[in-house]
Coordinates of N, CA and C in Angstrom, one line a residue:
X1 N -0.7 9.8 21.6 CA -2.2 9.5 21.5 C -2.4 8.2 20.7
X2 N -3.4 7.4 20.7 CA -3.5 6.2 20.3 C -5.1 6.1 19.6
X3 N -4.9 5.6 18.9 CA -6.3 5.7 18.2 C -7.1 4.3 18.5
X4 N -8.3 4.5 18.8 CA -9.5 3.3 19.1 C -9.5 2.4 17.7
X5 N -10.1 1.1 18.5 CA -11.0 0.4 17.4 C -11.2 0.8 15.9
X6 N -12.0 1.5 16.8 CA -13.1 2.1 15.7 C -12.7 3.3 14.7
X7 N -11.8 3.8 14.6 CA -10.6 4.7 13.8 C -9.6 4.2 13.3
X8 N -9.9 2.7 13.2 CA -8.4 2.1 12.5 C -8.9 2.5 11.1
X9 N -7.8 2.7 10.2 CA -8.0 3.0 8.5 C -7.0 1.8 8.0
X10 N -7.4 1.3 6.7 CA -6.6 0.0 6.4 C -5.2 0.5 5.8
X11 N -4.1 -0.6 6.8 CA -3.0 -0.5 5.8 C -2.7 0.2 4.7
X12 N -3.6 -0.7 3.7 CA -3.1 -0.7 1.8 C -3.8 0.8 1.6
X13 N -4.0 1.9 2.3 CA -4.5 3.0 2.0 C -3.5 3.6 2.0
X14 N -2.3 3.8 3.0 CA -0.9 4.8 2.6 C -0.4 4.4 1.3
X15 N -0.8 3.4 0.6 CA -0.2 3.3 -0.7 C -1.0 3.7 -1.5
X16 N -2.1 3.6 -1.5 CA -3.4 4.9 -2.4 C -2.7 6.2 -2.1
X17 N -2.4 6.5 -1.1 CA -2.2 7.8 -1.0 C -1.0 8.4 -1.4
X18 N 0.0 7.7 -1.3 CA 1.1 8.6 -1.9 C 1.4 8.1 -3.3
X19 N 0.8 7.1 -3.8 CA 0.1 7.0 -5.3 C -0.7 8.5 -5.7
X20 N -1.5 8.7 -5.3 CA -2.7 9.5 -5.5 C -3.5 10.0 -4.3
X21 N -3.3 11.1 -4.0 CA -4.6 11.6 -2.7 C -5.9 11.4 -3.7
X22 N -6.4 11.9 -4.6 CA -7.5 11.5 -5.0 C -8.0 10.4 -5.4
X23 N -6.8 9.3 -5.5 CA -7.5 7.8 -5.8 C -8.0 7.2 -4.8
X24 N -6.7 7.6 -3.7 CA -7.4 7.6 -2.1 C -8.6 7.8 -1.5
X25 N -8.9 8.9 -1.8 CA -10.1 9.3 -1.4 C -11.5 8.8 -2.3
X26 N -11.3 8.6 -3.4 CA -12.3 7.9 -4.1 C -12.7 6.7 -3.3
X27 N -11.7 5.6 -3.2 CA -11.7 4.5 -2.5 C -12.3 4.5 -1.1
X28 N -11.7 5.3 -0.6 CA -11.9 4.9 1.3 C -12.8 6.2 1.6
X29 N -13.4 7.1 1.1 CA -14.4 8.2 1.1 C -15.1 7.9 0.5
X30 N -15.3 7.7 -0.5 CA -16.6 7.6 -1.5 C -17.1 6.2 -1.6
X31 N -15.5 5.2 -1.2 CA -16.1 4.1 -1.5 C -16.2 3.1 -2.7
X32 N -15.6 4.0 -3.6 CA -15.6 3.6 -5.2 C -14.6 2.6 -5.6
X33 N -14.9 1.8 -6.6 CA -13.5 0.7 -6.9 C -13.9 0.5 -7.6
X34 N -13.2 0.0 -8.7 CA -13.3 -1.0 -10.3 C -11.9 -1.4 -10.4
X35 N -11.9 -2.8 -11.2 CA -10.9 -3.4 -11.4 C -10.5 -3.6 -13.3
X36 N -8.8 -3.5 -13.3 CA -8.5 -3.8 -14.9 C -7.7 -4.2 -15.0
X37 N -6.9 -4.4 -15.9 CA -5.5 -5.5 -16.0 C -4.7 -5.6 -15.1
X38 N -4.3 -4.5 -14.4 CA -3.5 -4.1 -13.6 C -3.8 -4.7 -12.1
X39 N -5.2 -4.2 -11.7 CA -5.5 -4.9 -10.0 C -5.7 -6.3 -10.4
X40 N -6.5 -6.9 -11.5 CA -6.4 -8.4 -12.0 C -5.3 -9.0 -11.5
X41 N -4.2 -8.4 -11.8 CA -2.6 -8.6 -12.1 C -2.4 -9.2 -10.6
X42 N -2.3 -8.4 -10.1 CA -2.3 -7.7 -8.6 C -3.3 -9.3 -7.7
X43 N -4.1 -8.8 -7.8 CA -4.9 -9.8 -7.6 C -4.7 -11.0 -7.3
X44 N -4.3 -11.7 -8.5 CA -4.4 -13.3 -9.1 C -2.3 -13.3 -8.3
X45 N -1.5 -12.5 -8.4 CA -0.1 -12.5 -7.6 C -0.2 -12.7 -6.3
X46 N -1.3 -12.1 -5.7 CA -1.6 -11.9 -4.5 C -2.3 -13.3 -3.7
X47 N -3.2 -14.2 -4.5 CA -4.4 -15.1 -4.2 C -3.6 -16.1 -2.8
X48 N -2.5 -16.7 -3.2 CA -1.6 -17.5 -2.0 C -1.5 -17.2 -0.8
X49 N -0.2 -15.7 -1.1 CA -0.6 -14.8 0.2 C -1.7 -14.3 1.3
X50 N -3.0 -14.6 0.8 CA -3.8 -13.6 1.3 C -4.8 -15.4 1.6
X51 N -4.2 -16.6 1.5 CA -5.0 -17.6 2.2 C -3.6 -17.9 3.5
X52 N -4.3 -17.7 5.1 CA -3.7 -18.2 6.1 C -2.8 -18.8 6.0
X53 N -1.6 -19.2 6.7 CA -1.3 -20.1 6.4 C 0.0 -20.4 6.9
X54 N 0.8 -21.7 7.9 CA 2.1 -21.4 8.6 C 3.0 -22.2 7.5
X55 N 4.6 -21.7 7.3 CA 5.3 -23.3 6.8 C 6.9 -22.4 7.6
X56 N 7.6 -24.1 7.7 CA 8.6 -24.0 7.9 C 9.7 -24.3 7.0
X57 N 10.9 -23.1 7.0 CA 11.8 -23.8 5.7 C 13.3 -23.6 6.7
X58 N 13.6 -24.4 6.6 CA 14.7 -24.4 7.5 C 14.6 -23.7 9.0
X59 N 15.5 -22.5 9.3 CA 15.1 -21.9 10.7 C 14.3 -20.9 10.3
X60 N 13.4 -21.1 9.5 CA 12.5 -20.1 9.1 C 11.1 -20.3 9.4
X61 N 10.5 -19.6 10.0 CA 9.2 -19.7 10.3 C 8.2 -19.1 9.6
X62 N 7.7 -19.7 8.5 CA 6.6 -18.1 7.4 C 5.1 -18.1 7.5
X63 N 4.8 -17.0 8.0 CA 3.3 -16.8 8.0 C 3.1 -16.0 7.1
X64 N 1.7 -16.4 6.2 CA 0.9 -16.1 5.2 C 0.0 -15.3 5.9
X65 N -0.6 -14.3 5.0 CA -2.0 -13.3 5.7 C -1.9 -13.5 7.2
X66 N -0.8 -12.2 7.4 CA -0.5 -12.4 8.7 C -1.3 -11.3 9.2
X67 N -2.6 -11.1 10.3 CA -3.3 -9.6 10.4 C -2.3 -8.8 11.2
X68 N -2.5 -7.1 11.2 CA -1.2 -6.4 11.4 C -2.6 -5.5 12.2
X69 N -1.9 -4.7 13.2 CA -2.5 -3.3 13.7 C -1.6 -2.5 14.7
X70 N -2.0 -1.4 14.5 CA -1.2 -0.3 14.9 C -1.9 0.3 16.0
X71 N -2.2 0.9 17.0 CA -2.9 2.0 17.9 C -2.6 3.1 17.6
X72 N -0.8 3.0 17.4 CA -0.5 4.1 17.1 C -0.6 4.9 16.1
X73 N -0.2 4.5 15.0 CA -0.8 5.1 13.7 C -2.3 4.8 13.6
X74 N -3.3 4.0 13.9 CA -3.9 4.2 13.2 C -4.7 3.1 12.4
X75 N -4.1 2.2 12.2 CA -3.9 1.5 10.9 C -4.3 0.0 11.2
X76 N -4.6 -0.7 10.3 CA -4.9 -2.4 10.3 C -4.8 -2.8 9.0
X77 N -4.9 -4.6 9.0 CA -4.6 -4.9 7.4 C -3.8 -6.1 7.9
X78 N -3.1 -6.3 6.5 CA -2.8 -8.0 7.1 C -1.1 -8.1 6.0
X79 N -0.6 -8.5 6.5 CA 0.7 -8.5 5.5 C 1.2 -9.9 4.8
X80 N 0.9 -9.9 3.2 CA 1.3 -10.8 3.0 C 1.8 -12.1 3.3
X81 N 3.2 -11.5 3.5 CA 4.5 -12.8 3.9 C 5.0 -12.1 5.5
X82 N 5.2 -12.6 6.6 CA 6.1 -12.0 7.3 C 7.1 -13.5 7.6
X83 N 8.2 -13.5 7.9 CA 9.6 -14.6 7.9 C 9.5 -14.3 9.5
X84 N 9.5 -15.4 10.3 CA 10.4 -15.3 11.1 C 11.5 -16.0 11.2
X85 N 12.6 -15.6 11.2 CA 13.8 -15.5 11.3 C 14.7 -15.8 12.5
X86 N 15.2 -17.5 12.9 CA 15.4 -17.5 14.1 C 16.9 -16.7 14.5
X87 N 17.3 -16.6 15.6 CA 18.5 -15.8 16.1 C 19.1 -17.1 16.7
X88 N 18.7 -18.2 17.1 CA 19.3 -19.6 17.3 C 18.7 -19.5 18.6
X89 N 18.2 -19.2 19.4 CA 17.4 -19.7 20.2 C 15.7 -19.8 20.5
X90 N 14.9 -19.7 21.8 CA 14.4 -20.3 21.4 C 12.8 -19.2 20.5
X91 N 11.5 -19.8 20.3 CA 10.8 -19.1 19.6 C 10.9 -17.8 20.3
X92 N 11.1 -17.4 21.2 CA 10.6 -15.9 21.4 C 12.0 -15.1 20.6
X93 N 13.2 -16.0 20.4 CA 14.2 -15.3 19.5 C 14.0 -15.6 18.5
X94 N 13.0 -14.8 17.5 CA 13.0 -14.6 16.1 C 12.9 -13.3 15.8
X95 N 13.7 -13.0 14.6 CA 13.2 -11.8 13.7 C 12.2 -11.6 13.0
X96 N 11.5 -10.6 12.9 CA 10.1 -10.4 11.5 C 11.2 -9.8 10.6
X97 N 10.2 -10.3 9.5 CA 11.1 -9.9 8.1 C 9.8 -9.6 7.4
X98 N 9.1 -8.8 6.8 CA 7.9 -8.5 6.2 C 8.2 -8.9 4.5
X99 N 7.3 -9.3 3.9 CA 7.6 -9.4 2.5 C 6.2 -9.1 1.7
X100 N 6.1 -7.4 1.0 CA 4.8 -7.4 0.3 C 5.1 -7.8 -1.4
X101 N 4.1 -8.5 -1.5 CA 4.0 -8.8 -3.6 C 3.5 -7.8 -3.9
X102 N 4.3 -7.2 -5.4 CA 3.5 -6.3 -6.3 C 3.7 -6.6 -7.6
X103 N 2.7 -6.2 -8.1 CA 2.9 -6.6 -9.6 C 3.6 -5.7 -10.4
X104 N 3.9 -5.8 -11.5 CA 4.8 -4.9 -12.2 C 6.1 -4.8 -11.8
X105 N 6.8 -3.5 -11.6 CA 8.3 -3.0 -11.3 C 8.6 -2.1 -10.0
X106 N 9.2 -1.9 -10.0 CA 9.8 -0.9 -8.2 C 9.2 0.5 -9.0
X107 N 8.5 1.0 -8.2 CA 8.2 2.2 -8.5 C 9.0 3.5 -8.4
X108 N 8.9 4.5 -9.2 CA 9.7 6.3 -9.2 C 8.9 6.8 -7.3
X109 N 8.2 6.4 -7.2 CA 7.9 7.0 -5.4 C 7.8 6.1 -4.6
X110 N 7.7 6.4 -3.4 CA 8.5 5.7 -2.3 C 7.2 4.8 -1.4
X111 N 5.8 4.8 -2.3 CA 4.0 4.3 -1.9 C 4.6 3.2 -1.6
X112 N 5.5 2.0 -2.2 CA 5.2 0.7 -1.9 C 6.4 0.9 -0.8
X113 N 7.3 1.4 -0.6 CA 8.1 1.5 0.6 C 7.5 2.1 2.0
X114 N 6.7 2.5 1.3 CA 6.1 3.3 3.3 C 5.3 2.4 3.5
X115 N 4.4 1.8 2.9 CA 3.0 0.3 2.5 C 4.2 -0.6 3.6
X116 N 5.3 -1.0 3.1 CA 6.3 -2.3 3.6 C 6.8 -1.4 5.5
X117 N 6.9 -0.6 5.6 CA 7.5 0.1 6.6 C 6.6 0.2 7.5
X118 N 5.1 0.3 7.3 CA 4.1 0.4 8.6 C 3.9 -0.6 8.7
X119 N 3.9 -1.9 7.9 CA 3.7 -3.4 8.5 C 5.1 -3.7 9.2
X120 N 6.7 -3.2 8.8 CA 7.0 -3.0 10.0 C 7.2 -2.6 11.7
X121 N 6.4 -1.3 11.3 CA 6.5 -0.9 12.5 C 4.8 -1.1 13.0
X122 N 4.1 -2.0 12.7 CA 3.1 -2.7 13.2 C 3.4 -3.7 14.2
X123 N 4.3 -4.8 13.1 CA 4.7 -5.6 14.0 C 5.5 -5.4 15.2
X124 N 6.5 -4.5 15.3 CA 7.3 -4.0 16.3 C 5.6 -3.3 17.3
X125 N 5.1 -3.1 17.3 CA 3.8 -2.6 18.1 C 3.5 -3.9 18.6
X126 N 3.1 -4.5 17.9 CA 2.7 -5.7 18.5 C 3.3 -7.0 18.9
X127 N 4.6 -7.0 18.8 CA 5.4 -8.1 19.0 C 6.6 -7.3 20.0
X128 N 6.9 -6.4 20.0 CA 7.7 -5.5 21.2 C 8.7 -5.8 20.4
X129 N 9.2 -6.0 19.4 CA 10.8 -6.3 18.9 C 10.9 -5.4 17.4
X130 N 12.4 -4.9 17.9 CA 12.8 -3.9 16.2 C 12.9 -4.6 15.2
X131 N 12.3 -4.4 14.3 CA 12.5 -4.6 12.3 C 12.8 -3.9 11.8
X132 N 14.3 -4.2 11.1 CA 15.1 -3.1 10.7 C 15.1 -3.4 8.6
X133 N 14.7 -4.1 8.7 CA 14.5 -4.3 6.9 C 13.4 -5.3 6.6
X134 N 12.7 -5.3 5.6 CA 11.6 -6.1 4.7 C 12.1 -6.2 3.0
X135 N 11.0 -6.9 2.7 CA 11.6 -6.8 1.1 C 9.9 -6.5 0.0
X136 N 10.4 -6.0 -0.8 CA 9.4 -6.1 -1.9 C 9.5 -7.4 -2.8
X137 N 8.2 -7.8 -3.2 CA 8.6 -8.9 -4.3 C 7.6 -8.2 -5.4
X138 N 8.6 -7.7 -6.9 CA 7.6 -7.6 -7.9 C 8.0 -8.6 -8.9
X139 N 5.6 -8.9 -9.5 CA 6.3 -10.3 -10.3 C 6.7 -10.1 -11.8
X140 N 6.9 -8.6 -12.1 CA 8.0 -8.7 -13.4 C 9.1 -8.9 -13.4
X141 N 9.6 -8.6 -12.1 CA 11.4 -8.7 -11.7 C 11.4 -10.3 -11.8
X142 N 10.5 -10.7 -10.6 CA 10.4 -11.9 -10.1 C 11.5 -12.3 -9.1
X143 N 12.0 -10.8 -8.5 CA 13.4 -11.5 -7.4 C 12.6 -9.9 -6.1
X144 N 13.3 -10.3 -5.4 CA 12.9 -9.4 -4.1 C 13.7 -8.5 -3.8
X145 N 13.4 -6.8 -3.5 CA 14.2 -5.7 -3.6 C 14.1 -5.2 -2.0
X146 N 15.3 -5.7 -1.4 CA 15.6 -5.7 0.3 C 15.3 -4.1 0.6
X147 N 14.7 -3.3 1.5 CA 14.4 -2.5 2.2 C 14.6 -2.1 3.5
X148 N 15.4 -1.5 3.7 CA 15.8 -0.5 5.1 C 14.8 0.3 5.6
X149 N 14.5 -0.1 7.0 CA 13.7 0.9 7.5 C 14.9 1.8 8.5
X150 N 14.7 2.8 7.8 CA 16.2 3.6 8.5 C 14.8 5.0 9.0
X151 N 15.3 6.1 10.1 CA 14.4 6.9 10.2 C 13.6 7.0 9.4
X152 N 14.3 7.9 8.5 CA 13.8 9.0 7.5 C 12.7 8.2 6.7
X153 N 12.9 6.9 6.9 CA 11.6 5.8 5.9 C 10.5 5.9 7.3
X154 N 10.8 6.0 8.5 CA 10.1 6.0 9.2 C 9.1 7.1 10.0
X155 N 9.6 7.8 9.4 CA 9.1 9.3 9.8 C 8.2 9.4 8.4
X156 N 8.4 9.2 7.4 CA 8.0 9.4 6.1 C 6.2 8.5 6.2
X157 N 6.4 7.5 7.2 CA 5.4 6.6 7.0 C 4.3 7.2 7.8
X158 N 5.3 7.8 9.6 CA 4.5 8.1 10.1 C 3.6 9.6 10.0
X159 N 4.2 9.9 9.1 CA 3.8 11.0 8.5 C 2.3 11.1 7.6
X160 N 2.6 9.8 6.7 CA 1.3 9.1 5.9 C 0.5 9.1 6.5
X161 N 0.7 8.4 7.5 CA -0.3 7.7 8.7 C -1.1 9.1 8.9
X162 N -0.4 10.1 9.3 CA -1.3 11.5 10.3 C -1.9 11.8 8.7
X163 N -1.3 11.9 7.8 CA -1.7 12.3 6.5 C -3.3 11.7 6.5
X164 N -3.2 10.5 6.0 CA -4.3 9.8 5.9 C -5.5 10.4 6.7
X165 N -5.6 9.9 8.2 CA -6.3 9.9 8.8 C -6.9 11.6 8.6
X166 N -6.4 12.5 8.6 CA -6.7 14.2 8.1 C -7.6 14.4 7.0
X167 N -7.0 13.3 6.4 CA -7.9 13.5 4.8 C -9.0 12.9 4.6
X168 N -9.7 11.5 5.6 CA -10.4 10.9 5.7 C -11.6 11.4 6.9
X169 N -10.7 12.1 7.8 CA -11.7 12.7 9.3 C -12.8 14.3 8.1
X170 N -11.9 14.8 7.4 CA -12.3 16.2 6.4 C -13.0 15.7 5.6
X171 N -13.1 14.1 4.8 CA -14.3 13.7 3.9 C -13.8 14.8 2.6
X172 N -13.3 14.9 2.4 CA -12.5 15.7 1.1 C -12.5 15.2 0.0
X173 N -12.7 14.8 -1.1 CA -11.8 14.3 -1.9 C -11.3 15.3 -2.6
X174 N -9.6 15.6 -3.2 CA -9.3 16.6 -3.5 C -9.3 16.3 -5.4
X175 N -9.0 17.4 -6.0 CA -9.2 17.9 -7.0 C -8.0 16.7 -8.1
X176 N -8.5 16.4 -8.8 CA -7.7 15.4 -10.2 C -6.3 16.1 -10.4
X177 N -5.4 15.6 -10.5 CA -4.2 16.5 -11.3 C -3.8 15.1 -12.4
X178 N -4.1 15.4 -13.4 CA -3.5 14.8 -14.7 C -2.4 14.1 -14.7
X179 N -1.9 13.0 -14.7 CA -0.5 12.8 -15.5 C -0.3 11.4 -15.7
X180 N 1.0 10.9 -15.8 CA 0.9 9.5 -16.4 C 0.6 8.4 -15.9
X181 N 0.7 8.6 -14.4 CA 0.2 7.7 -13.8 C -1.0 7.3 -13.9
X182 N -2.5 7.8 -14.4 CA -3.3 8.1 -14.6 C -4.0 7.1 -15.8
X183 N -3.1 6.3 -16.4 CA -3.3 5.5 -17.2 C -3.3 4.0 -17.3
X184 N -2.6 3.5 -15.6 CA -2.6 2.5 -14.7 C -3.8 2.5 -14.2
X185 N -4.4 4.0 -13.6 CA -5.5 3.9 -12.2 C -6.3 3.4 -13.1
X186 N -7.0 2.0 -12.4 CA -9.1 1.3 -12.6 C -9.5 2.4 -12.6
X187 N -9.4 4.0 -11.8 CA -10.9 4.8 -11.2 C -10.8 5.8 -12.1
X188 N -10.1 5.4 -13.8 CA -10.2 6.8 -14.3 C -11.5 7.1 -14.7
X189 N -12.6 6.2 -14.9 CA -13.9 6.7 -15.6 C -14.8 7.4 -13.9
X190 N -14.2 6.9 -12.5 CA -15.0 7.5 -12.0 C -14.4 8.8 -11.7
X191 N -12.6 9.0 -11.9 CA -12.0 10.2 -11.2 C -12.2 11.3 -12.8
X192 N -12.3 10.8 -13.8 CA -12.4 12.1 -15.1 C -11.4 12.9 -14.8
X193 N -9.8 12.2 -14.7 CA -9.3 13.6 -14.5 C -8.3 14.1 -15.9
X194 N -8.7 13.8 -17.1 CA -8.5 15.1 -17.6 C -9.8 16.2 -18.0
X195 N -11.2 15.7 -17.4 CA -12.2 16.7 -17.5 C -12.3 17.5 -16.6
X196 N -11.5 16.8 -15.3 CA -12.0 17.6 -13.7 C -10.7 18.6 -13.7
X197 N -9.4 18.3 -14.3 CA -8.4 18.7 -13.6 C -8.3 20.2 -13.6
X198 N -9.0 21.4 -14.4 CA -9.2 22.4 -14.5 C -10.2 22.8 -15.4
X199 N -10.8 24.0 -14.8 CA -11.8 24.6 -15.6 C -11.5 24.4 -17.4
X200 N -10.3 25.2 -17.7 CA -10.0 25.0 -19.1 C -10.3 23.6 -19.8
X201 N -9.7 22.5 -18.5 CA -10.0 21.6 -19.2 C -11.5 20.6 -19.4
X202 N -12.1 21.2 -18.5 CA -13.3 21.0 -18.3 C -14.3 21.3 -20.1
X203 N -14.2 22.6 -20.3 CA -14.4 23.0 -21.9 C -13.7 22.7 -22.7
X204 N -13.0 21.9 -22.8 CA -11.9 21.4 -23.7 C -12.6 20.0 -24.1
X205 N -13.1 19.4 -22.5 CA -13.3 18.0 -22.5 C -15.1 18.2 -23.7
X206 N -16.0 19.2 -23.1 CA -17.3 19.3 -23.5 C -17.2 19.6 -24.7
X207 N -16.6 20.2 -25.0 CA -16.4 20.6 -26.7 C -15.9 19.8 -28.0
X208 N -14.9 18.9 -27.1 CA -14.6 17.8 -27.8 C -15.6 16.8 -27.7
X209 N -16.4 16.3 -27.0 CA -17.3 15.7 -27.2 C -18.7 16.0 -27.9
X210 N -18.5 17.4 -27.8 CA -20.2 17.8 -28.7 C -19.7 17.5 -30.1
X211 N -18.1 18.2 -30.4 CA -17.8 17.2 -32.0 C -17.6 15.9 -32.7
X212 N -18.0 15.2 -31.3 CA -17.7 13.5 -32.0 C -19.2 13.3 -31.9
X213 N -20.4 14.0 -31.2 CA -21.4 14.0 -31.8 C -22.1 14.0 -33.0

């Protein structure tokens, strides 16, 4: 089954989501955003990529803000960097090579690898040709960390994809769960999650604040 127009959900949302189902949902349900050092960061790394743009560097072909869309998952959004990559003949023999920027370091979960995996299997939707690896670029490393799209990354994405769209069709936003990550997210003043995350902590939170009254 193929999803319409009008049901596409953006790209950069499987990466909210397996970041955070609730940061997700704050965003693309509620609608909510604020920005802090961190999306700044993000941001100002990002400004290049995200203006159009063709160059060629040897047998390389590179499009900037390149727009992406899926039917099948679901999905739209625009990818960075994609390479094409000649095979020595003529343009219709190129490879895509996806390349997303992030700020900071490679992360403990696999958000920015499934994010890089549906823009490949976007382009394979829309260009009829397999992409079997992409890269990350983070700018504390400042070098690019090569990526395999092997099944199990691809099932994993398409899995996001049904994910998403479930949690978005239900208008849900689910419940805070506390932890370190939580100290990166811009939406902590609108997500409260160590006041929301449980009742206990809910009186913990009110109590401590009637005594700094």
């Amino acid at each position: 089954m193929n999803y319409s127009e009008a049901d596409l959900l953006p790209l950069s949302a499987l990466q909210h989501l397996l970041f955070c189902p609730r940061q997700c949902a704050l965003i693309h349900i509620e609608r909510i955003w604020a920005e802090n050092l961190f999306t700044a960061e993000g941001r100002i790394l990002h400004e290049k990529t995200h203006t159009p743009a063709t160059e060629r560097k040897r047998a390389v072909r590179v499009e900037y803000s390149l727009p992406l869309r899926s039917l099948r998952l679901g999905l739209t959004g625009k990818a960075d960097v994609v390479e094409f990559h000649s095979t020595g003949g003529s343009s219709s023999g190129e490879v895509p090579y996806p390349v997303e920027y992030k700020r900071g370091k490679p992360k403990a979960d696999d958000s920015d690898l499934v994010q890089l995996c549906a823009q490949a299997l976007c382009l394979e939707e829309m260009l009829g040709v397999r992409v079997h690896e992409g890269a990350l670029f983070y700018g504390r490393e400042r070098r690019r960390t090569r990526v395999q799209f092997d099944e199990s990354m691809r099932h994993r994405t398409e899995k996001a994809a049904l994910d998403l769209h479930e949690m978005v069709a239900a208008g849900r936003t689910p419940q805070p769960e506390y932890g370190k990550k939580c100290k990166s997210c811009s939406l902590q003043d609108a997500c409260l999650p160590r006041a929301c995350s449980s009742k206990k902590a809910v009186s913990k939170y009110l109590a401590s604040a009637l005594e700094e009254k």
